[in-house]
Amino acid sequence: MIAALIAAAAVSAACNLEKPSGQPGCTRAAVDALPMNAIQAIGTHNSYKMAIAPNEMAMIRAANAREADGIDYSHPPLTQQLDAGARQLEIDIVYDPDTGLYAGPTGFKMAGANAVPYDFAPYRQPGLKVVHEPSVDYRVTCPLFTQCLKEVRAWSQKHRDHVPLLILLNLKEGGISMPGAIKAPVFDAKAMDLIDAEIRSVFPEASLITPDQVQGKHATLREAAGAGAWPRLRDARGKVMIALDCPPAQVARYRGERKVLEGRAAFVNIEEGSPAAAYITLNEPKEQAARIAAAVKAGLIVRTRADADTREARTNDTSRQTAAFASGAQYISTDYMTPDTRFGPYVAKLPGGGAARLSPVQPGS
């Protein structure tokens, strides 16, 4: 931890960590000496999500206007988000053991002859699928999990100096309560292994930051994080870290009988005191400000949110994002890297610009 503080002291708070200017306090050598958990970057929430077709949105709004407001957002393809400076992405995946479960969404069927065309062919292919809600909010930019990962991998290979990317995974199970709704199966042990298999089918080990790499010879991942074992930026550039942003029951299934996360490709969202703790999701930067700062100081990587459910965009309320950036969380998620002009000028951008900056709260401080 002391080494991390010394490295941070050599870097200006205004330095663009991805493209150091070469000026005092912003040299490549000083920046590359930073541990990867010393940075702060912006990213996107439900990064794969396209807009719901207007006539299907009208049906949702008629049934539940508040729910409709909360899901009335979309994102461009992942490549465009990365080009714009996103360094954290979020992908929701569903298990499809018999293949084809998600190829006929209820909302599309209800729209009948007026349904907006959509290509369901990828959903008839084997593998994990990407979807927000399988019956009514199913339109995505990359329907196959491996397709999303390949898009990120292709971008990363073209931009090898990027700061480490964080990809969060939500594992969707069940579905909404309505006649004919699709119910996503539980992620059992076989499905959990499939997650790792698909990740490693796209990303070679050398391109990943994994729990085993960080833990090293430490007894636990938590001990390693507390000891400052995260890779320095010189070693983390061009790499991807994946974390399961999941509830405890799913985390337990992913860990299985492991003491920590031995052999797994992804980190997990888990309480700060767990042997497997190195990453945690704390999405309320106002209410959880003290907890976020404490987690960062203890060596964990934290993701929080600048906005949620379109509320801030509709009122142009920037107080939550101000709290998020001040919290010290390394990755700040937004639905508005660009404004939605239907609502107003609301936008979330990293203070000072650029893709990554020195976090205002440092590990070990």
mmCIF file of C-alpha atoms in Angstrom:
data_model
loop_
_atom_site.group_PDB
_atom_site.id
_atom_site.type_symbol
_atom_site.label_atom_id
_atom_site.label_comp_id
_atom_site.label_asym_id
_atom_site.label_seq_id
_atom_site.Cartn_x
_atom_site.Cartn_y
_atom_site.Cartn_z
ATOM 1 C CA MET A 1 0.000 0.000 0.000
ATOM 2 C CA ILE A 2 2.852 2.408 0.749
ATOM 3 C CA ALA A 3 4.228 1.885 -2.762
ATOM 4 C CA ALA A 4 0.808 2.741 -4.184
ATOM 5 C CA LEU A 5 0.673 6.003 -2.237
ATOM 6 C CA ILE A 6 4.181 6.935 -3.340
ATOM 7 C CA ALA A 7 3.275 6.248 -6.972
ATOM 8 C CA ALA A 8 0.058 8.261 -6.697
ATOM 9 C CA ALA A 9 1.929 11.195 -5.160
ATOM 10 C CA ALA A 10 4.018 11.431 -8.333
ATOM 11 C CA VAL A 11 0.963 11.824 -10.598
ATOM 12 C CA SER A 12 -1.114 14.956 -11.077
ATOM 13 C CA ALA A 13 -4.821 14.686 -10.295
ATOM 14 C CA ALA A 14 -5.501 16.247 -13.701
ATOM 15 C CA CYS A 15 -3.379 13.745 -15.631
ATOM 16 C CA ASN A 16 -5.073 11.696 -18.362
ATOM 17 C CA LEU A 17 -3.800 8.270 -17.346
ATOM 18 C CA GLU A 18 -4.445 6.711 -20.719
ATOM 19 C CA LYS A 19 -2.568 9.372 -22.653
ATOM 20 C CA PRO A 20 -0.029 11.055 -20.352
ATOM 21 C CA SER A 21 1.059 14.457 -21.638
ATOM 22 C CA GLY A 22 4.718 14.110 -20.655
ATOM 23 C CA GLN A 23 4.492 17.178 -18.453
ATOM 24 C CA PRO A 24 5.612 17.041 -14.791
ATOM 25 C CA GLY A 25 3.148 14.907 -12.848
ATOM 26 C CA CYS A 26 1.853 13.341 -16.035
ATOM 27 C CA THR A 27 4.653 11.238 -17.465
ATOM 28 C CA ARG A 28 4.195 7.738 -18.818
ATOM 29 C CA ALA A 29 6.699 6.333 -16.321
ATOM 30 C CA ALA A 30 4.919 7.860 -13.321
ATOM 31 C CA VAL A 31 1.489 6.770 -14.556
ATOM 32 C CA ASP A 32 2.615 3.232 -15.344
ATOM 33 C CA ALA A 33 3.905 2.841 -11.780
ATOM 34 C CA LEU A 34 0.350 3.234 -10.449
ATOM 35 C CA PRO A 35 -1.567 0.122 -9.358
ATOM 36 C CA MET A 36 -4.688 -0.419 -11.445
ATOM 37 C CA ASN A 37 -6.908 0.252 -8.428
ATOM 38 C CA ALA A 38 -5.569 3.817 -8.195
ATOM 39 C CA ILE A 39 -7.495 4.942 -11.256
ATOM 40 C CA GLN A 40 -10.988 6.256 -11.885
ATOM 41 C CA ALA A 41 -12.824 5.771 -15.183
ATOM 42 C CA ILE A 42 -16.326 6.007 -16.564
ATOM 43 C CA GLY A 43 -18.392 3.236 -18.096
ATOM 44 C CA THR A 44 -21.908 2.238 -19.039
ATOM 45 C CA HIS A 45 -24.801 0.353 -17.458
ATOM 46 C CA ASN A 46 -26.471 -2.424 -19.475
ATOM 47 C CA SER A 47 -24.074 -1.548 -22.252
ATOM 48 C CA TYR A 48 -25.603 -3.934 -24.817
ATOM 49 C CA LYS A 49 -29.162 -2.545 -24.612
ATOM 50 C CA MET A 50 -31.053 -1.185 -27.621
ATOM 51 C CA ALA A 51 -34.269 0.810 -27.435
ATOM 52 C CA ILE A 52 -37.527 -1.094 -27.111
ATOM 53 C CA ALA A 53 -39.647 -0.845 -30.268
ATOM 54 C CA PRO A 54 -42.073 2.109 -29.924
ATOM 55 C CA ASN A 55 -45.260 0.054 -30.197
ATOM 56 C CA GLU A 56 -43.958 -2.481 -27.676
ATOM 57 C CA MET A 57 -42.927 0.335 -25.333
ATOM 58 C CA ALA A 58 -46.468 1.706 -25.601
ATOM 59 C CA MET A 59 -47.807 -1.654 -24.379
ATOM 60 C CA ILE A 60 -45.378 -1.658 -21.453
ATOM 61 C CA ARG A 61 -46.271 1.924 -20.573
ATOM 62 C CA ALA A 62 -49.974 1.133 -20.597
ATOM 63 C CA ALA A 63 -49.360 -1.691 -18.120
ATOM 64 C CA ASN A 64 -46.828 0.083 -15.885
ATOM 65 C CA ALA A 65 -45.735 3.640 -16.689
ATOM 66 C CA ARG A 66 -43.100 3.754 -13.960
ATOM 67 C CA GLU A 67 -41.478 0.550 -15.198
ATOM 68 C CA ALA A 68 -41.547 1.899 -18.745
ATOM 69 C CA ASP A 69 -39.728 5.066 -17.658
ATOM 70 C CA GLY A 70 -37.009 3.017 -15.973
ATOM 71 C CA ILE A 71 -36.120 0.996 -19.073
ATOM 72 C CA ASP A 72 -36.505 3.773 -21.646
ATOM 73 C CA TYR A 73 -32.815 4.103 -22.547
ATOM 74 C CA SER A 74 -30.379 2.567 -25.011
ATOM 75 C CA HIS A 75 -26.712 2.448 -25.994
ATOM 76 C CA PRO A 76 -24.784 2.364 -29.274
ATOM 77 C CA PRO A 77 -22.640 -0.683 -30.107
ATOM 78 C CA LEU A 78 -19.862 -1.504 -27.651
ATOM 79 C CA THR A 79 -17.137 -0.341 -30.036
ATOM 80 C CA GLN A 80 -18.626 3.148 -30.179
ATOM 81 C CA GLN A 81 -18.836 3.301 -26.388
ATOM 82 C CA LEU A 82 -15.198 2.270 -26.027
ATOM 83 C CA ASP A 83 -14.181 4.798 -28.665
ATOM 84 C CA ALA A 84 -16.021 7.463 -26.658
ATOM 85 C CA GLY A 85 -14.057 6.633 -23.511
ATOM 86 C CA ALA A 86 -16.066 3.926 -21.718
ATOM 87 C CA ARG A 87 -13.702 1.713 -19.750
ATOM 88 C CA GLN A 88 -16.353 -0.318 -17.957
ATOM 89 C CA LEU A 89 -19.120 -2.296 -19.629
ATOM 90 C CA GLU A 90 -22.018 -4.303 -18.248
ATOM 91 C CA ILE A 91 -23.498 -7.352 -19.960
ATOM 92 C CA ASP A 92 -26.558 -9.317 -18.831
ATOM 93 C CA ILE A 93 -26.492 -12.973 -19.810
ATOM 94 C CA VAL A 94 -29.032 -15.798 -19.722
ATOM 95 C CA TYR A 95 -28.570 -19.554 -19.787
ATOM 96 C CA ASP A 96 -29.997 -21.402 -22.799
ATOM 97 C CA PRO A 97 -29.317 -25.117 -22.213
ATOM 98 C CA ASP A 98 -31.707 -26.401 -24.875
ATOM 99 C CA THR A 99 -30.986 -23.571 -27.356
ATOM 100 C CA GLY A 100 -33.710 -21.353 -28.773
ATOM 101 C CA LEU A 101 -35.586 -20.417 -25.587
ATOM 102 C CA TYR A 102 -35.226 -16.696 -26.308
ATOM 103 C CA ALA A 103 -36.044 -16.746 -30.027
ATOM 104 C CA GLY A 104 -39.736 -15.821 -29.647
ATOM 105 C CA PRO A 105 -40.223 -13.011 -27.092
ATOM 106 C CA THR A 106 -43.733 -12.370 -25.819
ATOM 107 C CA GLY A 107 -43.627 -8.660 -26.610
ATOM 108 C CA PHE A 108 -42.694 -9.332 -30.230
ATOM 109 C CA LYS A 109 -45.513 -11.853 -30.558
ATOM 110 C CA MET A 110 -48.030 -9.454 -29.023
ATOM 111 C CA ALA A 111 -47.092 -6.787 -31.562
ATOM 112 C CA GLY A 112 -48.199 -9.171 -34.299
ATOM 113 C CA ALA A 113 -48.153 -7.798 -37.816
ATOM 114 C CA ASN A 114 -46.947 -4.442 -36.472
ATOM 115 C CA ALA A 115 -43.833 -5.881 -34.846
ATOM 116 C CA VAL A 116 -40.633 -4.028 -35.698
ATOM 117 C CA PRO A 117 -38.311 -6.541 -37.455
ATOM 118 C CA TYR A 118 -35.541 -8.092 -35.389
ATOM 119 C CA ASP A 119 -33.070 -10.855 -36.207
ATOM 120 C CA PHE A 120 -33.644 -13.792 -33.856
ATOM 121 C CA ALA A 121 -31.263 -16.153 -35.691
ATOM 122 C CA PRO A 122 -28.443 -15.728 -33.129
ATOM 123 C CA TYR A 123 -30.785 -16.928 -30.383
ATOM 124 C CA ARG A 124 -31.067 -20.259 -32.184
ATOM 125 C CA GLN A 125 -27.316 -20.794 -31.917
ATOM 126 C CA PRO A 126 -25.694 -22.571 -28.949
ATOM 127 C CA GLY A 127 -24.215 -20.603 -26.094
ATOM 128 C CA LEU A 128 -25.046 -17.956 -23.517
ATOM 129 C CA LYS A 129 -27.332 -15.190 -24.749
ATOM 130 C CA VAL A 130 -27.455 -11.486 -23.926
ATOM 131 C CA VAL A 131 -30.762 -9.938 -22.927
ATOM 132 C CA HIS A 132 -32.152 -7.471 -20.400
ATOM 133 C CA GLU A 133 -35.555 -9.085 -19.912
ATOM 134 C CA PRO A 134 -36.349 -12.015 -22.218
ATOM 135 C CA SER A 135 -40.025 -11.257 -22.866
ATOM 136 C CA VAL A 136 -40.279 -7.481 -23.332
ATOM 137 C CA ASP A 137 -36.788 -5.905 -23.322
ATOM 138 C CA TYR A 138 -34.828 -8.219 -25.562
ATOM 139 C CA ARG A 139 -33.302 -6.038 -28.309
ATOM 140 C CA VAL A 140 -29.510 -5.911 -27.991
ATOM 141 C CA THR A 141 -26.488 -4.970 -30.073
ATOM 142 C CA CYS A 142 -24.744 -8.335 -29.555
ATOM 143 C CA PRO A 143 -27.131 -11.248 -28.879
ATOM 144 C CA LEU A 144 -24.446 -13.849 -28.138
ATOM 145 C CA PHE A 145 -22.184 -13.429 -25.100
ATOM 146 C CA THR A 146 -19.170 -14.463 -27.153
ATOM 147 C CA GLN A 147 -20.158 -11.921 -29.822
ATOM 148 C CA CYS A 148 -20.010 -9.129 -27.230
ATOM 149 C CA LEU A 149 -16.672 -10.392 -25.946
ATOM 150 C CA LYS A 150 -15.220 -10.631 -29.445
ATOM 151 C CA GLU A 151 -16.202 -7.034 -30.115
ATOM 152 C CA VAL A 152 -14.393 -5.909 -26.961
ATOM 153 C CA ARG A 153 -11.393 -8.077 -27.790
ATOM 154 C CA ALA A 154 -11.139 -6.620 -31.305
ATOM 155 C CA TRP A 155 -11.248 -3.073 -29.948
ATOM 156 C CA SER A 156 -8.692 -3.878 -27.248
ATOM 157 C CA GLN A 157 -6.242 -5.317 -29.758
ATOM 158 C CA LYS A 158 -6.422 -2.081 -31.736
ATOM 159 C CA HIS A 159 -5.915 0.077 -28.622
ATOM 160 C CA ARG A 160 -3.291 -1.791 -26.648
ATOM 161 C CA ASP A 161 -2.487 1.119 -24.317
ATOM 162 C CA HIS A 162 -5.967 1.372 -22.815
ATOM 163 C CA VAL A 163 -6.299 1.237 -19.048
ATOM 164 C CA PRO A 164 -7.805 -2.055 -17.847
ATOM 165 C CA LEU A 165 -11.397 -2.586 -18.905
ATOM 166 C CA LEU A 166 -13.901 -3.854 -16.364
ATOM 167 C CA ILE A 167 -16.711 -6.020 -17.745
ATOM 168 C CA LEU A 168 -19.521 -6.682 -15.283
ATOM 169 C CA LEU A 169 -21.814 -9.659 -15.758
ATOM 170 C CA ASN A 170 -25.367 -9.905 -14.458
ATOM 171 C CA LEU A 171 -26.776 -13.450 -14.577
ATOM 172 C CA LYS A 172 -30.489 -13.183 -15.344
ATOM 173 C CA GLU A 173 -32.836 -15.863 -14.032
ATOM 174 C CA GLY A 174 -36.646 -16.065 -14.194
ATOM 175 C CA GLY A 175 -38.676 -13.326 -15.862
ATOM 176 C CA ILE A 176 -41.688 -11.060 -15.551
ATOM 177 C CA SER A 177 -45.150 -12.220 -14.459
ATOM 178 C CA MET A 178 -47.367 -12.239 -17.530
ATOM 179 C CA PRO A 179 -49.044 -14.923 -19.641
ATOM 180 C CA GLY A 180 -46.569 -16.583 -21.967
ATOM 181 C CA ALA A 181 -43.521 -14.903 -20.412
ATOM 182 C CA ILE A 182 -40.148 -16.548 -20.947
ATOM 183 C CA LYS A 183 -38.477 -17.781 -17.770
ATOM 184 C CA ALA A 184 -34.693 -17.905 -17.869
ATOM 185 C CA PRO A 185 -33.248 -21.049 -16.218
ATOM 186 C CA VAL A 186 -31.131 -20.929 -13.096
ATOM 187 C CA PHE A 187 -27.365 -20.759 -13.589
ATOM 188 C CA ASP A 188 -26.389 -24.154 -12.242
ATOM 189 C CA ALA A 189 -22.837 -25.490 -11.890
ATOM 190 C CA LYS A 190 -22.693 -26.397 -15.586
ATOM 191 C CA ALA A 191 -23.805 -22.904 -16.589
ATOM 192 C CA MET A 192 -21.226 -21.307 -14.291
ATOM 193 C CA ASP A 193 -18.488 -23.347 -15.947
ATOM 194 C CA LEU A 194 -19.834 -22.283 -19.342
ATOM 195 C CA ILE A 195 -19.348 -18.633 -18.421
ATOM 196 C CA ASP A 196 -15.637 -19.222 -17.878
ATOM 197 C CA ALA A 197 -15.364 -21.398 -20.985
ATOM 198 C CA GLU A 198 -16.876 -18.710 -23.201
ATOM 199 C CA ILE A 199 -14.698 -15.986 -21.673
ATOM 200 C CA ARG A 200 -11.558 -18.033 -22.262
ATOM 201 C CA SER A 201 -12.654 -18.937 -25.786
ATOM 202 C CA VAL A 202 -12.272 -15.243 -26.653
ATOM 203 C CA PHE A 203 -9.641 -13.868 -24.283
ATOM 204 C CA PRO A 204 -6.314 -15.654 -23.826
ATOM 205 C CA GLU A 205 -5.032 -15.768 -20.256
ATOM 206 C CA ALA A 206 -2.440 -13.099 -21.047
ATOM 207 C CA SER A 207 -5.240 -10.641 -21.907
ATOM 208 C CA LEU A 208 -7.173 -11.206 -18.679
ATOM 209 C CA ILE A 209 -6.700 -10.014 -15.124
ATOM 210 C CA THR A 210 -7.908 -12.974 -13.070
ATOM 211 C CA PRO A 211 -8.373 -13.697 -9.364
ATOM 212 C CA ASP A 212 -5.494 -16.190 -9.369
ATOM 213 C CA GLN A 213 -3.133 -13.621 -10.904
ATOM 214 C CA VAL A 214 -3.964 -11.048 -8.243
ATOM 215 C CA GLN A 215 -3.957 -13.513 -5.348
ATOM 216 C CA GLY A 216 -0.566 -14.910 -6.265
ATOM 217 C CA LYS A 217 1.061 -16.464 -3.200
ATOM 218 C CA HIS A 218 -1.253 -14.739 -0.733
ATOM 219 C CA ALA A 219 -3.522 -16.950 1.329
ATOM 220 C CA THR A 220 -6.677 -15.244 0.059
ATOM 221 C CA LEU A 221 -7.743 -12.747 -2.569
ATOM 222 C CA ARG A 222 -8.802 -10.356 0.192
ATOM 223 C CA GLU A 223 -5.312 -10.501 1.672
ATOM 224 C CA ALA A 224 -3.786 -9.830 -1.737
ATOM 225 C CA ALA A 225 -6.023 -6.830 -2.406
ATOM 226 C CA GLY A 226 -5.214 -5.416 1.025
ATOM 227 C CA ALA A 227 -1.507 -5.878 0.385
ATOM 228 C CA GLY A 228 -1.632 -3.911 -2.867
ATOM 229 C CA ALA A 229 -1.188 -6.894 -5.190
ATOM 230 C CA TRP A 230 -3.130 -5.426 -8.119
ATOM 231 C CA PRO A 231 -1.038 -5.156 -11.307
ATOM 232 C CA ARG A 232 0.654 -1.866 -12.076
ATOM 233 C CA LEU A 233 -0.708 -0.024 -15.080
ATOM 234 C CA ARG A 234 2.367 -0.935 -17.113
ATOM 235 C CA ASP A 235 1.249 -4.561 -16.832
ATOM 236 C CA ALA A 236 -2.523 -3.995 -16.861
ATOM 237 C CA ARG A 237 -2.764 -1.918 -20.026
ATOM 238 C CA GLY A 238 -4.592 -3.649 -22.842
ATOM 239 C CA LYS A 239 -6.183 -6.173 -20.470
ATOM 240 C CA VAL A 240 -9.692 -6.970 -19.282
ATOM 241 C CA MET A 241 -11.018 -7.729 -15.806
ATOM 242 C CA ILE A 242 -14.363 -9.509 -15.555
ATOM 243 C CA ALA A 243 -16.558 -9.519 -12.453
ATOM 244 C CA LEU A 244 -19.867 -11.168 -11.640
ATOM 245 C CA ASP A 245 -22.178 -8.460 -10.275
ATOM 246 C CA CYS A 246 -24.449 -11.040 -8.690
ATOM 247 C CA PRO A 247 -26.421 -11.742 -5.507
ATOM 248 C CA PRO A 248 -24.948 -14.071 -2.854
ATOM 249 C CA ALA A 249 -26.703 -17.241 -4.039
ATOM 250 C CA GLN A 250 -25.241 -16.925 -7.541
ATOM 251 C CA VAL A 251 -21.815 -16.017 -6.180
ATOM 252 C CA ALA A 252 -21.906 -19.156 -4.025
ATOM 253 C CA ARG A 253 -22.752 -21.302 -7.063
ATOM 254 C CA TYR A 254 -19.916 -19.760 -9.057
ATOM 255 C CA ARG A 255 -17.420 -20.373 -6.247
ATOM 256 C CA GLY A 256 -18.619 -23.911 -5.585
ATOM 257 C CA GLU A 257 -16.306 -25.688 -3.143
ATOM 258 C CA ARG A 258 -13.399 -23.329 -3.760
ATOM 259 C CA LYS A 259 -11.717 -21.630 -0.816
ATOM 260 C CA VAL A 260 -11.455 -18.427 -2.844
ATOM 261 C CA LEU A 261 -11.864 -18.332 -6.646
ATOM 262 C CA GLU A 262 -9.209 -20.809 -7.723
ATOM 263 C CA GLY A 263 -9.220 -21.297 -11.481
ATOM 264 C CA ARG A 264 -12.119 -18.934 -12.131
ATOM 265 C CA ALA A 265 -11.970 -16.308 -14.880
ATOM 266 C CA ALA A 266 -14.048 -13.698 -13.046
ATOM 267 C CA PHE A 267 -14.026 -11.841 -9.760
ATOM 268 C CA VAL A 268 -17.246 -11.693 -7.744
ATOM 269 C CA ASN A 269 -19.275 -9.023 -5.985
ATOM 270 C CA ILE A 270 -18.945 -10.026 -2.347
ATOM 271 C CA GLU A 271 -18.772 -8.512 1.153
ATOM 272 C CA GLU A 272 -15.537 -6.736 1.995
ATOM 273 C CA GLY A 273 -14.453 -9.267 4.632
ATOM 274 C CA SER A 274 -14.795 -12.389 2.489
ATOM 275 C CA PRO A 275 -11.666 -14.353 1.460
ATOM 276 C CA ALA A 276 -12.850 -13.791 -2.139
ATOM 277 C CA ALA A 277 -13.209 -10.017 -1.739
ATOM 278 C CA ALA A 278 -11.370 -7.876 -4.277
ATOM 279 C CA TYR A 279 -14.294 -6.353 -6.160
ATOM 280 C CA ILE A 280 -17.592 -4.929 -4.857
ATOM 281 C CA THR A 281 -20.636 -3.203 -6.344
ATOM 282 C CA LEU A 282 -21.867 -0.257 -4.261
ATOM 283 C CA ASN A 283 -24.354 1.528 -6.483
ATOM 284 C CA GLU A 284 -25.526 4.321 -4.152
ATOM 285 C CA PRO A 285 -22.719 6.911 -4.038
ATOM 286 C CA LYS A 286 -24.580 9.246 -1.656
ATOM 287 C CA GLU A 287 -25.879 6.754 0.882
ATOM 288 C CA GLN A 288 -22.825 4.464 0.615
ATOM 289 C CA ALA A 289 -20.115 7.133 0.345
ATOM 290 C CA ALA A 290 -18.310 6.098 3.513
ATOM 291 C CA ARG A 291 -18.449 2.421 2.625
ATOM 292 C CA ILE A 292 -17.123 3.079 -0.894
ATOM 293 C CA ALA A 293 -14.208 5.134 0.424
ATOM 294 C CA ALA A 294 -13.392 2.476 3.015
ATOM 295 C CA ALA A 295 -13.464 -0.288 0.393
ATOM 296 C CA VAL A 296 -11.151 1.665 -1.915
ATOM 297 C CA LYS A 297 -8.728 2.432 0.915
ATOM 298 C CA ALA A 298 -8.741 -1.279 1.818
ATOM 299 C CA GLY A 299 -7.569 -2.142 -1.698
ATOM 300 C CA LEU A 300 -10.817 -3.256 -3.326
ATOM 301 C CA ILE A 301 -12.073 -2.188 -6.751
ATOM 302 C CA VAL A 302 -15.519 -0.593 -6.599
ATOM 303 C CA ARG A 303 -18.184 0.192 -9.157
ATOM 304 C CA THR A 304 -20.912 2.733 -8.450
ATOM 305 C CA ARG A 305 -23.547 4.506 -10.564
ATOM 306 C CA ALA A 306 -23.874 8.125 -11.652
ATOM 307 C CA ASP A 307 -27.549 7.698 -12.538
ATOM 308 C CA ALA A 308 -30.279 5.082 -12.555
ATOM 309 C CA ASP A 309 -33.653 4.339 -14.129
ATOM 310 C CA THR A 310 -33.556 7.565 -16.227
ATOM 311 C CA ARG A 311 -34.398 9.676 -13.141
ATOM 312 C CA GLU A 312 -31.381 11.974 -13.261
ATOM 313 C CA ALA A 313 -31.681 12.433 -17.014
ATOM 314 C CA ARG A 314 -35.309 13.524 -16.775
ATOM 315 C CA THR A 315 -34.534 16.198 -14.166
ATOM 316 C CA ASN A 316 -30.923 17.049 -15.133
ATOM 317 C CA ASP A 317 -29.870 16.182 -11.598
ATOM 318 C CA THR A 318 -26.072 15.887 -11.405
ATOM 319 C CA SER A 319 -25.808 15.477 -7.624
ATOM 320 C CA ARG A 320 -25.560 11.700 -7.793
ATOM 321 C CA GLN A 321 -22.758 11.725 -10.359
ATOM 322 C CA THR A 322 -20.899 14.370 -8.348
ATOM 323 C CA ALA A 323 -21.069 12.062 -5.338
ATOM 324 C CA ALA A 324 -20.018 9.093 -7.481
ATOM 325 C CA PHE A 325 -16.884 10.750 -8.806
ATOM 326 C CA ALA A 326 -15.975 12.092 -5.353
ATOM 327 C CA SER A 327 -16.483 8.680 -3.735
ATOM 328 C CA GLY A 328 -13.240 7.229 -5.053
ATOM 329 C CA ALA A 329 -14.947 4.303 -6.782
ATOM 330 C CA GLN A 330 -12.704 3.232 -9.640
ATOM 331 C CA TYR A 331 -15.499 2.714 -12.163
ATOM 332 C CA ILE A 332 -18.521 5.004 -12.479
ATOM 333 C CA SER A 333 -21.400 3.689 -14.571
ATOM 334 C CA THR A 334 -23.882 5.820 -16.523
ATOM 335 C CA ASP A 335 -26.593 5.492 -19.139
ATOM 336 C CA TYR A 336 -25.691 8.928 -20.503
ATOM 337 C CA MET A 337 -22.212 9.318 -21.897
ATOM 338 C CA THR A 338 -24.161 11.422 -24.390
ATOM 339 C CA PRO A 339 -27.440 13.213 -23.626
ATOM 340 C CA ASP A 340 -30.855 11.811 -24.480
ATOM 341 C CA THR A 341 -32.358 14.896 -26.090
ATOM 342 C CA ARG A 342 -35.879 13.662 -25.355
ATOM 343 C CA PHE A 343 -35.200 14.375 -21.679
ATOM 344 C CA GLY A 344 -32.712 17.235 -21.699
ATOM 345 C CA PRO A 345 -28.969 18.003 -21.464
ATOM 346 C CA TYR A 346 -28.023 15.518 -18.732
ATOM 347 C CA VAL A 347 -24.673 13.827 -19.377
ATOM 348 C CA ALA A 348 -22.026 12.107 -17.238
ATOM 349 C CA LYS A 349 -18.370 12.630 -18.088
ATOM 350 C CA LEU A 350 -15.147 11.998 -16.222
ATOM 351 C CA PRO A 351 -14.079 15.257 -14.504
ATOM 352 C CA GLY A 352 -11.235 16.782 -16.455
ATOM 353 C CA GLY A 353 -11.982 14.677 -19.515
ATOM 354 C CA GLY A 354 -9.995 11.784 -20.888
ATOM 355 C CA ALA A 355 -10.543 8.071 -20.343
ATOM 356 C CA ALA A 356 -9.068 7.705 -16.850
ATOM 357 C CA ARG A 357 -7.765 9.894 -14.037
ATOM 358 C CA LEU A 358 -6.210 9.450 -10.620
ATOM 359 C CA SER A 359 -8.959 8.494 -8.181
ATOM 360 C CA PRO A 360 -9.628 11.124 -5.467
ATOM 361 C CA VAL A 361 -9.485 8.321 -2.863
ATOM 362 C CA GLN A 362 -6.381 6.181 -2.933
ATOM 363 C CA PRO A 363 -5.782 2.631 -1.669
ATOM 364 C CA GLY A 364 -4.080 2.664 1.708
ATOM 365 C CA SER A 365 -4.733 6.374 2.282
#
